[in-house]
């Protein structure tokens, strides 16, 4: 990260994830950690891109007509920080994210956001596959409990841990907020 031009990518930090319909969630400190990272990143003059999921379904919590579509107050974009809207799990599909990173000569990205097994994971995988040196902040993302195709229930912490394990050293380097802030100096 030291000799690379790096961008911070905040994925889907939207009010929609506050809805109780999602069920049990792990890591209630995720947004607080994202806010700490963003504050430090801005102090260092780092380049930040906000990703916002947008559904075309008017019933969806992610529909732009709903208040839940909004980015959470703790990480609201400021000044000229770009906001990229996406319609699928990956922030790279159907958007100009890759072009913006390349235009800014970015070679490494730091990813945080919601949720670990979905948009965060998919964006992290594509980032690694596209050749970006990718860092994923483990405690600046969170997961919800899930039930698989056989009816087996997995608590949110298990979903989160396994999601991180499938990414670490394959698609990204997984770090904690403290480890990242230490690296940032």
Short mmCIF file of N, CA and C in Angstrom, two decimals:
data_model
loop_
_atom_site.label_atom_id
_atom_site.label_comp_id
_atom_site.label_asym_id
_atom_site.label_seq_id
_atom_site.Cartn_x
_atom_site.Cartn_y
_atom_site.Cartn_z
N UNK A 1 0.82 -1.20 0.00
CA UNK A 1 0.00 0.00 0.00
C UNK A 1 0.87 1.26 0.00
N UNK A 2 2.11 1.14 0.50
CA UNK A 2 2.95 2.31 0.68
C UNK A 2 3.33 3.01 -0.62
N UNK A 3 3.78 2.29 -1.61
CA UNK A 3 4.24 2.91 -2.84
C UNK A 3 3.21 2.80 -3.96
N UNK A 4 1.97 2.64 -3.58
CA UNK A 4 0.92 2.50 -4.56
C UNK A 4 -0.06 3.66 -4.42
N UNK A 5 -0.69 4.02 -5.52
CA UNK A 5 -1.77 4.99 -5.45
C UNK A 5 -3.03 4.20 -5.12
N UNK A 6 -3.66 4.56 -4.01
CA UNK A 6 -4.74 3.75 -3.45
C UNK A 6 -6.04 4.54 -3.38
N UNK A 7 -7.16 3.84 -3.57
CA UNK A 7 -8.49 4.42 -3.41
C UNK A 7 -9.23 3.66 -2.33
N UNK A 8 -10.06 4.38 -1.59
CA UNK A 8 -10.98 3.78 -0.63
C UNK A 8 -12.33 3.65 -1.32
N UNK A 9 -12.88 2.43 -1.32
CA UNK A 9 -14.19 2.18 -1.92
C UNK A 9 -15.15 1.76 -0.81
N UNK A 10 -16.19 2.55 -0.61
CA UNK A 10 -17.22 2.24 0.39
C UNK A 10 -18.44 1.71 -0.35
N UNK A 11 -18.76 0.45 -0.10
CA UNK A 11 -19.80 -0.26 -0.86
C UNK A 11 -21.13 -0.29 -0.10
N UNK A 12 -22.15 0.30 -0.67
CA UNK A 12 -23.55 0.16 -0.21
C UNK A 12 -23.76 0.45 1.27
N UNK A 13 -23.18 1.52 1.77
CA UNK A 13 -23.38 1.89 3.17
C UNK A 13 -24.67 2.71 3.21
N UNK A 14 -25.78 2.00 3.08
CA UNK A 14 -27.09 2.62 2.89
C UNK A 14 -28.04 2.28 4.04
N UNK A 15 -28.99 3.18 4.25
CA UNK A 15 -29.97 3.03 5.32
C UNK A 15 -30.81 1.76 5.16
N UNK A 16 -30.89 1.24 3.97
CA UNK A 16 -31.68 0.03 3.71
C UNK A 16 -31.26 -1.12 4.62
N UNK A 17 -29.98 -1.17 4.97
CA UNK A 17 -29.50 -2.27 5.81
C UNK A 17 -29.87 -2.12 7.28
N UNK A 18 -30.52 -1.02 7.63
CA UNK A 18 -31.01 -0.84 9.00
C UNK A 18 -32.38 -1.49 9.19
N UNK A 19 -33.01 -1.89 8.10
CA UNK A 19 -34.35 -2.46 8.18
C UNK A 19 -34.31 -3.81 8.90
N UNK A 20 -35.23 -4.03 9.85
CA UNK A 20 -35.23 -5.29 10.60
C UNK A 20 -35.51 -6.53 9.75
N UNK A 21 -36.01 -6.35 8.53
CA UNK A 21 -36.31 -7.51 7.66
C UNK A 21 -35.07 -8.35 7.37
N UNK A 22 -33.88 -7.77 7.50
CA UNK A 22 -32.64 -8.49 7.23
C UNK A 22 -32.34 -9.54 8.28
N UNK A 23 -32.85 -9.36 9.50
CA UNK A 23 -32.61 -10.33 10.56
C UNK A 23 -31.32 -10.06 11.32
N UNK A 24 -30.79 -11.12 11.91
CA UNK A 24 -29.61 -11.02 12.77
C UNK A 24 -28.39 -10.59 11.98
N UNK A 25 -27.66 -9.62 12.53
CA UNK A 25 -26.45 -9.10 11.89
C UNK A 25 -25.28 -9.18 12.86
N UNK A 26 -24.10 -9.37 12.34
CA UNK A 26 -22.91 -9.32 13.18
C UNK A 26 -22.28 -7.92 13.10
N UNK A 27 -21.21 -7.74 13.82
CA UNK A 27 -20.38 -6.54 13.75
C UNK A 27 -21.15 -5.23 13.77
N UNK A 28 -21.82 -4.92 14.88
CA UNK A 28 -22.56 -3.66 14.96
C UNK A 28 -21.65 -2.42 14.90
N UNK A 29 -20.34 -2.61 15.03
CA UNK A 29 -19.40 -1.49 14.96
C UNK A 29 -18.91 -1.20 13.55
N UNK A 30 -19.42 -1.91 12.56
CA UNK A 30 -18.90 -1.77 11.19
C UNK A 30 -18.97 -0.32 10.70
N UNK A 31 -20.10 0.33 10.86
CA UNK A 31 -20.24 1.70 10.37
C UNK A 31 -19.33 2.66 11.13
N UNK A 32 -19.17 2.43 12.41
CA UNK A 32 -18.25 3.26 13.20
C UNK A 32 -16.82 3.09 12.68
N UNK A 33 -16.45 1.87 12.36
CA UNK A 33 -15.11 1.63 11.80
C UNK A 33 -14.96 2.25 10.42
N UNK A 34 -16.01 2.18 9.61
CA UNK A 34 -15.96 2.83 8.29
C UNK A 34 -15.76 4.33 8.45
N UNK A 35 -16.46 4.91 9.41
CA UNK A 35 -16.34 6.35 9.66
C UNK A 35 -14.93 6.71 10.11
N UNK A 36 -14.33 5.90 10.97
CA UNK A 36 -12.95 6.14 11.43
C UNK A 36 -11.97 6.07 10.26
N UNK A 37 -12.14 5.06 9.41
CA UNK A 37 -11.27 4.90 8.24
C UNK A 37 -11.43 6.10 7.31
N UNK A 38 -12.67 6.46 7.03
CA UNK A 38 -12.94 7.57 6.11
C UNK A 38 -12.35 8.88 6.64
N UNK A 39 -12.50 9.12 7.92
CA UNK A 39 -11.95 10.34 8.53
C UNK A 39 -10.43 10.38 8.35
N UNK A 40 -9.76 9.29 8.67
CA UNK A 40 -8.30 9.22 8.53
C UNK A 40 -7.89 9.35 7.06
N UNK A 41 -8.65 8.69 6.18
CA UNK A 41 -8.35 8.71 4.75
C UNK A 41 -8.46 10.13 4.20
N UNK A 42 -9.52 10.83 4.62
CA UNK A 42 -9.69 12.21 4.17
C UNK A 42 -8.57 13.11 4.71
N UNK A 43 -8.15 12.90 5.95
CA UNK A 43 -7.05 13.68 6.52
C UNK A 43 -5.79 13.52 5.69
N UNK A 44 -5.59 12.33 5.13
CA UNK A 44 -4.41 12.05 4.30
C UNK A 44 -4.61 12.48 2.84
N UNK A 45 -5.80 13.00 2.53
CA UNK A 45 -6.08 13.45 1.16
C UNK A 45 -6.31 12.31 0.20
N UNK A 46 -6.76 11.17 0.71
CA UNK A 46 -6.99 10.00 -0.13
C UNK A 46 -8.20 10.12 -1.03
N UNK A 47 -8.17 9.37 -2.12
CA UNK A 47 -9.26 9.32 -3.11
C UNK A 47 -10.31 8.32 -2.65
N UNK A 48 -11.55 8.76 -2.57
CA UNK A 48 -12.65 7.91 -2.09
C UNK A 48 -13.73 7.82 -3.16
N UNK A 49 -14.28 6.60 -3.31
CA UNK A 49 -15.43 6.38 -4.19
C UNK A 49 -16.51 5.71 -3.36
N UNK A 50 -17.72 6.25 -3.44
CA UNK A 50 -18.87 5.68 -2.76
C UNK A 50 -19.69 4.89 -3.78
N UNK A 51 -20.10 3.69 -3.39
CA UNK A 51 -20.94 2.86 -4.24
C UNK A 51 -22.33 2.81 -3.60
N UNK A 52 -23.35 2.94 -4.43
CA UNK A 52 -24.73 2.96 -3.93
C UNK A 52 -25.57 2.01 -4.78
N UNK A 53 -26.16 1.01 -4.10
CA UNK A 53 -26.99 0.05 -4.83
C UNK A 53 -28.34 0.68 -5.15
N UNK A 54 -28.78 0.51 -6.39
CA UNK A 54 -30.05 1.09 -6.84
C UNK A 54 -30.89 0.02 -7.52
N UNK A 55 -32.08 -0.18 -6.98
CA UNK A 55 -33.01 -1.14 -7.55
C UNK A 55 -34.05 -0.42 -8.41
N UNK A 56 -34.49 -1.09 -9.45
CA UNK A 56 -35.57 -0.55 -10.27
C UNK A 56 -36.95 -0.95 -9.72
N UNK A 57 -36.96 -1.88 -8.76
CA UNK A 57 -38.21 -2.34 -8.15
C UNK A 57 -38.69 -1.30 -7.14
N UNK A 58 -39.86 -0.69 -7.35
CA UNK A 58 -40.34 0.34 -6.44
C UNK A 58 -40.60 -0.16 -5.01
N UNK A 59 -40.70 -1.47 -4.84
CA UNK A 59 -40.91 -2.05 -3.51
C UNK A 59 -39.60 -2.27 -2.75
N UNK A 60 -38.49 -2.22 -3.44
CA UNK A 60 -37.19 -2.49 -2.84
C UNK A 60 -36.75 -1.37 -1.89
N UNK A 61 -36.06 -1.76 -0.84
CA UNK A 61 -35.47 -0.78 0.07
C UNK A 61 -34.39 0.04 -0.63
N UNK A 62 -33.90 -0.45 -1.77
CA UNK A 62 -32.85 0.22 -2.52
C UNK A 62 -33.38 1.04 -3.70
N UNK A 63 -34.69 1.25 -3.75
CA UNK A 63 -35.25 2.08 -4.81
C UNK A 63 -34.98 3.55 -4.47
N UNK A 64 -34.54 4.35 -5.45
CA UNK A 64 -34.16 5.74 -5.17
C UNK A 64 -35.27 6.62 -4.60
N UNK A 65 -36.52 6.21 -4.74
CA UNK A 65 -37.63 7.00 -4.19
C UNK A 65 -37.79 6.79 -2.68
N UNK A 66 -37.11 5.80 -2.15
CA UNK A 66 -37.24 5.48 -0.72
C UNK A 66 -36.11 6.12 0.08
N UNK A 67 -36.42 6.55 1.30
CA UNK A 67 -35.43 7.12 2.20
C UNK A 67 -34.31 6.12 2.48
N UNK A 68 -34.64 4.83 2.48
CA UNK A 68 -33.65 3.80 2.78
C UNK A 68 -32.57 3.67 1.70
N UNK A 69 -32.79 4.28 0.55
CA UNK A 69 -31.79 4.30 -0.53
C UNK A 69 -30.56 5.14 -0.14
N UNK A 70 -30.76 6.11 0.75
CA UNK A 70 -29.72 7.08 1.10
C UNK A 70 -28.49 6.45 1.73
N UNK A 71 -27.36 7.06 1.47
CA UNK A 71 -26.10 6.68 2.12
C UNK A 71 -26.18 7.14 3.57
N UNK A 72 -25.67 6.31 4.46
CA UNK A 72 -25.72 6.62 5.89
C UNK A 72 -24.92 7.89 6.20
N UNK A 73 -25.45 8.64 7.14
CA UNK A 73 -24.89 9.95 7.51
C UNK A 73 -23.41 9.88 7.88
N UNK A 74 -23.00 8.81 8.55
CA UNK A 74 -21.62 8.71 9.05
C UNK A 74 -20.57 8.67 7.95
N UNK A 75 -20.98 8.30 6.74
CA UNK A 75 -20.02 8.21 5.62
C UNK A 75 -20.50 8.98 4.38
N UNK A 76 -21.32 9.98 4.58
CA UNK A 76 -21.82 10.75 3.44
C UNK A 76 -20.68 11.32 2.60
N UNK A 77 -20.83 11.28 1.28
CA UNK A 77 -19.82 11.86 0.42
C UNK A 77 -19.70 13.37 0.66
N UNK A 78 -18.48 13.87 0.54
CA UNK A 78 -18.24 15.32 0.65
C UNK A 78 -17.50 15.78 -0.59
N UNK A 79 -17.57 17.09 -0.81
CA UNK A 79 -16.86 17.74 -1.90
C UNK A 79 -17.06 17.01 -3.22
N UNK A 80 -15.99 16.56 -3.82
CA UNK A 80 -16.09 15.95 -5.15
C UNK A 80 -15.93 14.43 -5.12
N UNK A 81 -16.19 13.80 -3.95
CA UNK A 81 -16.08 12.34 -3.89
C UNK A 81 -17.16 11.72 -4.77
N UNK A 82 -16.76 10.92 -5.76
CA UNK A 82 -17.75 10.35 -6.67
C UNK A 82 -18.65 9.32 -6.00
N UNK A 83 -19.89 9.28 -6.46
CA UNK A 83 -20.86 8.27 -6.06
C UNK A 83 -21.25 7.52 -7.33
N UNK A 84 -21.03 6.21 -7.30
CA UNK A 84 -21.36 5.36 -8.44
C UNK A 84 -22.54 4.49 -8.05
N UNK A 85 -23.60 4.53 -8.84
CA UNK A 85 -24.74 3.66 -8.58
C UNK A 85 -24.59 2.40 -9.41
N UNK A 86 -24.99 1.29 -8.79
CA UNK A 86 -24.90 -0.01 -9.46
C UNK A 86 -26.23 -0.73 -9.32
N UNK A 87 -26.46 -1.69 -10.18
CA UNK A 87 -27.72 -2.44 -10.16
C UNK A 87 -27.52 -3.92 -9.85
N UNK A 88 -26.27 -4.36 -9.78
CA UNK A 88 -25.95 -5.76 -9.48
C UNK A 88 -24.95 -5.80 -8.33
N UNK A 89 -24.54 -7.00 -7.91
CA UNK A 89 -23.66 -7.13 -6.75
C UNK A 89 -22.29 -6.49 -6.94
N UNK A 90 -21.70 -6.59 -8.09
CA UNK A 90 -20.37 -6.04 -8.30
C UNK A 90 -20.42 -4.56 -8.66
N UNK A 91 -19.59 -3.79 -7.99
CA UNK A 91 -19.49 -2.36 -8.29
C UNK A 91 -18.79 -2.12 -9.62
N UNK A 92 -18.23 -3.18 -10.23
CA UNK A 92 -17.53 -3.05 -11.50
C UNK A 92 -18.43 -3.32 -12.71
N UNK A 93 -19.56 -3.97 -12.50
CA UNK A 93 -20.44 -4.36 -13.61
C UNK A 93 -21.45 -3.25 -13.90
N UNK A 94 -21.46 -2.79 -15.15
CA UNK A 94 -22.43 -1.77 -15.56
C UNK A 94 -22.13 -0.39 -15.01
N UNK A 95 -20.90 -0.17 -14.55
CA UNK A 95 -20.50 1.14 -14.02
C UNK A 95 -19.16 1.54 -14.65
N UNK A 96 -18.71 2.74 -14.31
CA UNK A 96 -17.41 3.18 -14.79
C UNK A 96 -16.35 3.12 -13.68
N UNK A 97 -16.55 2.26 -12.68
CA UNK A 97 -15.60 2.18 -11.56
C UNK A 97 -14.19 1.87 -12.04
N UNK A 98 -14.04 0.83 -12.85
CA UNK A 98 -12.71 0.47 -13.33
C UNK A 98 -12.06 1.62 -14.09
N UNK A 99 -12.83 2.30 -14.93
CA UNK A 99 -12.29 3.42 -15.70
C UNK A 99 -11.88 4.57 -14.78
N UNK A 100 -12.68 4.84 -13.74
CA UNK A 100 -12.32 5.92 -12.81
C UNK A 100 -11.02 5.58 -12.07
N UNK A 101 -10.89 4.32 -11.65
CA UNK A 101 -9.67 3.92 -10.96
C UNK A 101 -8.46 4.07 -11.88
N UNK A 102 -8.59 3.59 -13.10
CA UNK A 102 -7.47 3.67 -14.05
C UNK A 102 -7.16 5.12 -14.43
N UNK A 103 -8.19 5.94 -14.60
CA UNK A 103 -7.98 7.35 -14.95
C UNK A 103 -7.23 8.08 -13.83
N UNK A 104 -7.40 7.64 -12.60
CA UNK A 104 -6.72 8.24 -11.46
C UNK A 104 -5.43 7.49 -11.10
N UNK A 105 -5.01 6.58 -11.97
CA UNK A 105 -3.79 5.79 -11.80
C UNK A 105 -3.76 5.00 -10.49
N UNK A 106 -4.93 4.53 -10.07
CA UNK A 106 -5.06 3.73 -8.85
C UNK A 106 -4.58 2.31 -9.14
N UNK A 107 -3.72 1.79 -8.26
CA UNK A 107 -3.24 0.41 -8.39
C UNK A 107 -3.67 -0.46 -7.21
N UNK A 108 -4.17 0.18 -6.15
CA UNK A 108 -4.61 -0.57 -4.96
C UNK A 108 -5.92 0.02 -4.47
N UNK A 109 -6.76 -0.84 -3.90
CA UNK A 109 -8.02 -0.36 -3.33
C UNK A 109 -8.21 -0.94 -1.94
N UNK A 110 -8.85 -0.15 -1.11
CA UNK A 110 -9.29 -0.56 0.23
C UNK A 110 -10.80 -0.64 0.14
N UNK A 111 -11.37 -1.78 0.52
CA UNK A 111 -12.83 -1.97 0.43
C UNK A 111 -13.42 -2.16 1.81
N UNK A 112 -14.52 -1.46 2.05
CA UNK A 112 -15.34 -1.62 3.25
C UNK A 112 -16.78 -1.40 2.81
N UNK A 113 -17.74 -1.85 3.63
CA UNK A 113 -19.14 -1.62 3.27
C UNK A 113 -20.02 -2.79 3.65
N UNK A 114 -21.17 -2.87 2.98
CA UNK A 114 -22.20 -3.85 3.30
C UNK A 114 -22.67 -4.54 2.02
N UNK A 115 -22.94 -5.81 2.10
CA UNK A 115 -22.68 -6.78 3.14
C UNK A 115 -21.56 -7.71 2.68
N UNK A 116 -20.92 -8.35 3.65
CA UNK A 116 -19.73 -9.15 3.38
C UNK A 116 -19.95 -10.22 2.31
N UNK A 117 -20.98 -11.08 2.42
CA UNK A 117 -21.08 -12.16 1.43
C UNK A 117 -21.68 -11.75 0.08
N UNK A 118 -22.15 -10.54 -0.02
CA UNK A 118 -22.81 -10.13 -1.26
C UNK A 118 -21.97 -9.10 -2.02
N UNK A 119 -22.36 -7.85 -1.96
CA UNK A 119 -21.72 -6.83 -2.79
C UNK A 119 -20.26 -6.58 -2.41
N UNK A 120 -19.92 -6.67 -1.13
CA UNK A 120 -18.53 -6.50 -0.72
C UNK A 120 -17.67 -7.62 -1.30
N UNK A 121 -18.13 -8.85 -1.15
CA UNK A 121 -17.39 -10.00 -1.65
C UNK A 121 -17.24 -9.96 -3.17
N UNK A 122 -18.33 -9.70 -3.86
CA UNK A 122 -18.30 -9.70 -5.32
C UNK A 122 -17.39 -8.59 -5.85
N UNK A 123 -17.47 -7.42 -5.25
CA UNK A 123 -16.61 -6.31 -5.66
C UNK A 123 -15.15 -6.63 -5.35
N UNK A 124 -14.89 -7.24 -4.21
CA UNK A 124 -13.52 -7.61 -3.82
C UNK A 124 -12.95 -8.64 -4.80
N UNK A 125 -13.73 -9.64 -5.14
CA UNK A 125 -13.27 -10.66 -6.09
C UNK A 125 -12.91 -10.04 -7.44
N UNK A 126 -13.78 -9.18 -7.93
CA UNK A 126 -13.52 -8.57 -9.24
C UNK A 126 -12.33 -7.63 -9.17
N UNK A 127 -12.18 -6.91 -8.07
CA UNK A 127 -11.04 -6.01 -7.91
C UNK A 127 -9.73 -6.80 -8.02
N UNK A 128 -9.67 -7.92 -7.30
CA UNK A 128 -8.49 -8.77 -7.37
C UNK A 128 -8.28 -9.34 -8.76
N UNK A 129 -9.36 -9.79 -9.39
CA UNK A 129 -9.26 -10.36 -10.74
C UNK A 129 -8.83 -9.34 -11.78
N UNK A 130 -9.19 -8.08 -11.55
CA UNK A 130 -8.82 -7.02 -12.49
C UNK A 130 -7.39 -6.53 -12.27
N UNK A 131 -6.73 -7.07 -11.24
CA UNK A 131 -5.33 -6.74 -11.02
C UNK A 131 -5.04 -5.66 -10.00
N UNK A 132 -6.07 -5.18 -9.32
CA UNK A 132 -5.84 -4.20 -8.27
C UNK A 132 -5.35 -4.92 -7.01
N UNK A 133 -4.37 -4.35 -6.34
CA UNK A 133 -3.94 -4.88 -5.05
C UNK A 133 -5.05 -4.49 -4.07
N UNK A 134 -5.76 -5.47 -3.55
CA UNK A 134 -7.01 -5.22 -2.83
C UNK A 134 -6.87 -5.53 -1.36
N UNK A 135 -7.37 -4.60 -0.55
CA UNK A 135 -7.40 -4.75 0.90
C UNK A 135 -8.86 -4.68 1.34
N UNK A 136 -9.28 -5.65 2.13
CA UNK A 136 -10.64 -5.69 2.64
C UNK A 136 -10.58 -5.54 4.15
N UNK A 137 -11.35 -4.61 4.69
CA UNK A 137 -11.32 -4.32 6.13
C UNK A 137 -12.39 -5.15 6.83
N UNK A 138 -11.94 -6.17 7.56
CA UNK A 138 -12.83 -7.19 8.13
C UNK A 138 -13.87 -6.65 9.10
N UNK A 139 -13.50 -5.66 9.91
CA UNK A 139 -14.44 -5.15 10.89
C UNK A 139 -15.10 -3.85 10.43
N UNK A 140 -14.98 -3.55 9.14
CA UNK A 140 -15.68 -2.42 8.54
C UNK A 140 -16.62 -2.95 7.46
N UNK A 141 -17.11 -4.15 7.71
CA UNK A 141 -18.14 -4.77 6.90
C UNK A 141 -18.92 -5.71 7.83
N UNK A 142 -20.06 -6.17 7.39
CA UNK A 142 -20.90 -7.01 8.24
C UNK A 142 -21.75 -7.93 7.38
N UNK A 143 -22.29 -8.95 8.03
CA UNK A 143 -23.14 -9.94 7.35
C UNK A 143 -24.42 -10.15 8.15
N UNK A 144 -25.38 -10.73 7.48
CA UNK A 144 -26.62 -11.14 8.12
C UNK A 144 -26.68 -12.66 8.12
N UNK A 145 -27.44 -13.20 9.04
CA UNK A 145 -27.64 -14.65 9.09
C UNK A 145 -28.28 -15.11 7.78
N UNK A 146 -28.02 -16.38 7.41
CA UNK A 146 -28.55 -16.92 6.16
C UNK A 146 -28.97 -18.38 6.36
N UNK A 147 -29.88 -18.80 5.51
CA UNK A 147 -30.30 -20.20 5.47
C UNK A 147 -29.98 -20.73 4.08
N UNK A 148 -29.33 -21.91 4.03
CA UNK A 148 -28.93 -22.44 2.73
C UNK A 148 -30.05 -23.22 2.05
N UNK A 149 -29.73 -23.81 0.91
CA UNK A 149 -30.70 -24.53 0.09
C UNK A 149 -31.24 -25.79 0.77
N UNK A 150 -30.55 -26.25 1.83
CA UNK A 150 -31.00 -27.43 2.56
C UNK A 150 -31.71 -27.08 3.86
N UNK A 151 -31.95 -25.79 4.07
CA UNK A 151 -32.62 -25.35 5.28
C UNK A 151 -31.70 -25.21 6.48
N UNK A 152 -30.40 -25.30 6.27
CA UNK A 152 -29.44 -25.14 7.37
C UNK A 152 -29.22 -23.65 7.61
N UNK A 153 -29.35 -23.25 8.87
CA UNK A 153 -29.22 -21.84 9.25
C UNK A 153 -27.78 -21.56 9.69
N UNK A 154 -27.23 -20.45 9.21
CA UNK A 154 -25.89 -20.01 9.60
C UNK A 154 -26.02 -18.64 10.25
N UNK A 155 -25.46 -18.51 11.45
CA UNK A 155 -25.54 -17.21 12.13
C UNK A 155 -24.66 -16.20 11.38
N UNK A 156 -24.90 -14.93 11.65
CA UNK A 156 -24.24 -13.84 10.92
C UNK A 156 -22.71 -13.89 11.08
N UNK A 157 -22.23 -14.22 12.26
CA UNK A 157 -20.78 -14.25 12.49
C UNK A 157 -20.12 -15.35 11.64
N UNK A 158 -20.78 -16.49 11.51
CA UNK A 158 -20.24 -17.59 10.69
C UNK A 158 -20.22 -17.18 9.21
N UNK A 159 -21.31 -16.58 8.74
CA UNK A 159 -21.38 -16.13 7.35
C UNK A 159 -20.25 -15.13 7.08
N UNK A 160 -20.07 -14.20 8.00
CA UNK A 160 -19.03 -13.17 7.86
C UNK A 160 -17.64 -13.81 7.81
N UNK A 161 -17.36 -14.69 8.77
CA UNK A 161 -16.03 -15.31 8.87
C UNK A 161 -15.70 -16.15 7.64
N UNK A 162 -16.66 -16.92 7.17
CA UNK A 162 -16.40 -17.76 5.99
C UNK A 162 -16.24 -16.90 4.74
N UNK A 163 -17.03 -15.84 4.64
CA UNK A 163 -16.90 -14.93 3.50
C UNK A 163 -15.50 -14.33 3.46
N UNK A 164 -15.00 -13.88 4.61
CA UNK A 164 -13.65 -13.31 4.67
C UNK A 164 -12.60 -14.36 4.32
N UNK A 165 -12.79 -15.58 4.85
CA UNK A 165 -11.82 -16.65 4.61
C UNK A 165 -11.71 -16.98 3.12
N UNK A 166 -12.82 -16.91 2.38
CA UNK A 166 -12.78 -17.23 0.96
C UNK A 166 -12.09 -16.14 0.14
N UNK A 167 -11.93 -14.96 0.71
CA UNK A 167 -11.31 -13.84 0.01
C UNK A 167 -9.84 -13.65 0.35
N UNK A 168 -9.48 -13.92 1.59
CA UNK A 168 -8.12 -13.64 2.08
C UNK A 168 -7.07 -14.45 1.33
N UNK A 169 -6.06 -13.76 0.87
CA UNK A 169 -4.90 -14.31 0.16
C UNK A 169 -5.24 -14.89 -1.21
N UNK A 170 -6.50 -14.87 -1.59
CA UNK A 170 -6.90 -15.30 -2.92
C UNK A 170 -7.24 -14.07 -3.78
N UNK A 171 -8.07 -13.19 -3.21
CA UNK A 171 -8.51 -11.99 -3.93
C UNK A 171 -8.08 -10.70 -3.24
N UNK A 172 -7.74 -10.80 -1.93
CA UNK A 172 -7.46 -9.60 -1.15
C UNK A 172 -6.63 -9.95 0.07
N UNK A 173 -6.09 -8.91 0.68
CA UNK A 173 -5.49 -9.02 2.00
C UNK A 173 -6.53 -8.52 2.97
N UNK A 174 -6.92 -9.35 3.91
CA UNK A 174 -7.93 -8.96 4.89
C UNK A 174 -7.23 -8.36 6.10
N UNK A 175 -7.64 -7.13 6.45
CA UNK A 175 -7.07 -6.39 7.58
C UNK A 175 -8.18 -5.91 8.50
N UNK A 176 -7.83 -5.60 9.74
CA UNK A 176 -8.76 -4.94 10.65
C UNK A 176 -8.61 -3.43 10.47
N UNK A 177 -9.54 -2.68 11.03
CA UNK A 177 -9.45 -1.22 10.99
C UNK A 177 -8.15 -0.76 11.62
N UNK A 178 -7.80 -1.32 12.77
CA UNK A 178 -6.56 -0.92 13.46
C UNK A 178 -5.34 -1.20 12.59
N UNK A 179 -5.29 -2.36 11.97
CA UNK A 179 -4.14 -2.69 11.10
C UNK A 179 -4.06 -1.72 9.92
N UNK A 180 -5.20 -1.37 9.35
CA UNK A 180 -5.21 -0.45 8.23
C UNK A 180 -4.73 0.93 8.67
N UNK A 181 -5.29 1.45 9.75
CA UNK A 181 -4.91 2.78 10.23
C UNK A 181 -3.43 2.82 10.56
N UNK A 182 -2.91 1.74 11.14
CA UNK A 182 -1.47 1.67 11.42
C UNK A 182 -0.66 1.76 10.12
N UNK A 183 -1.10 1.07 9.09
CA UNK A 183 -0.40 1.11 7.80
C UNK A 183 -0.47 2.49 7.16
N UNK A 184 -1.60 3.18 7.39
CA UNK A 184 -1.78 4.51 6.80
C UNK A 184 -0.88 5.55 7.46
N UNK A 185 -0.48 5.27 8.71
CA UNK A 185 0.41 6.18 9.43
C UNK A 185 -0.27 7.39 9.98
#
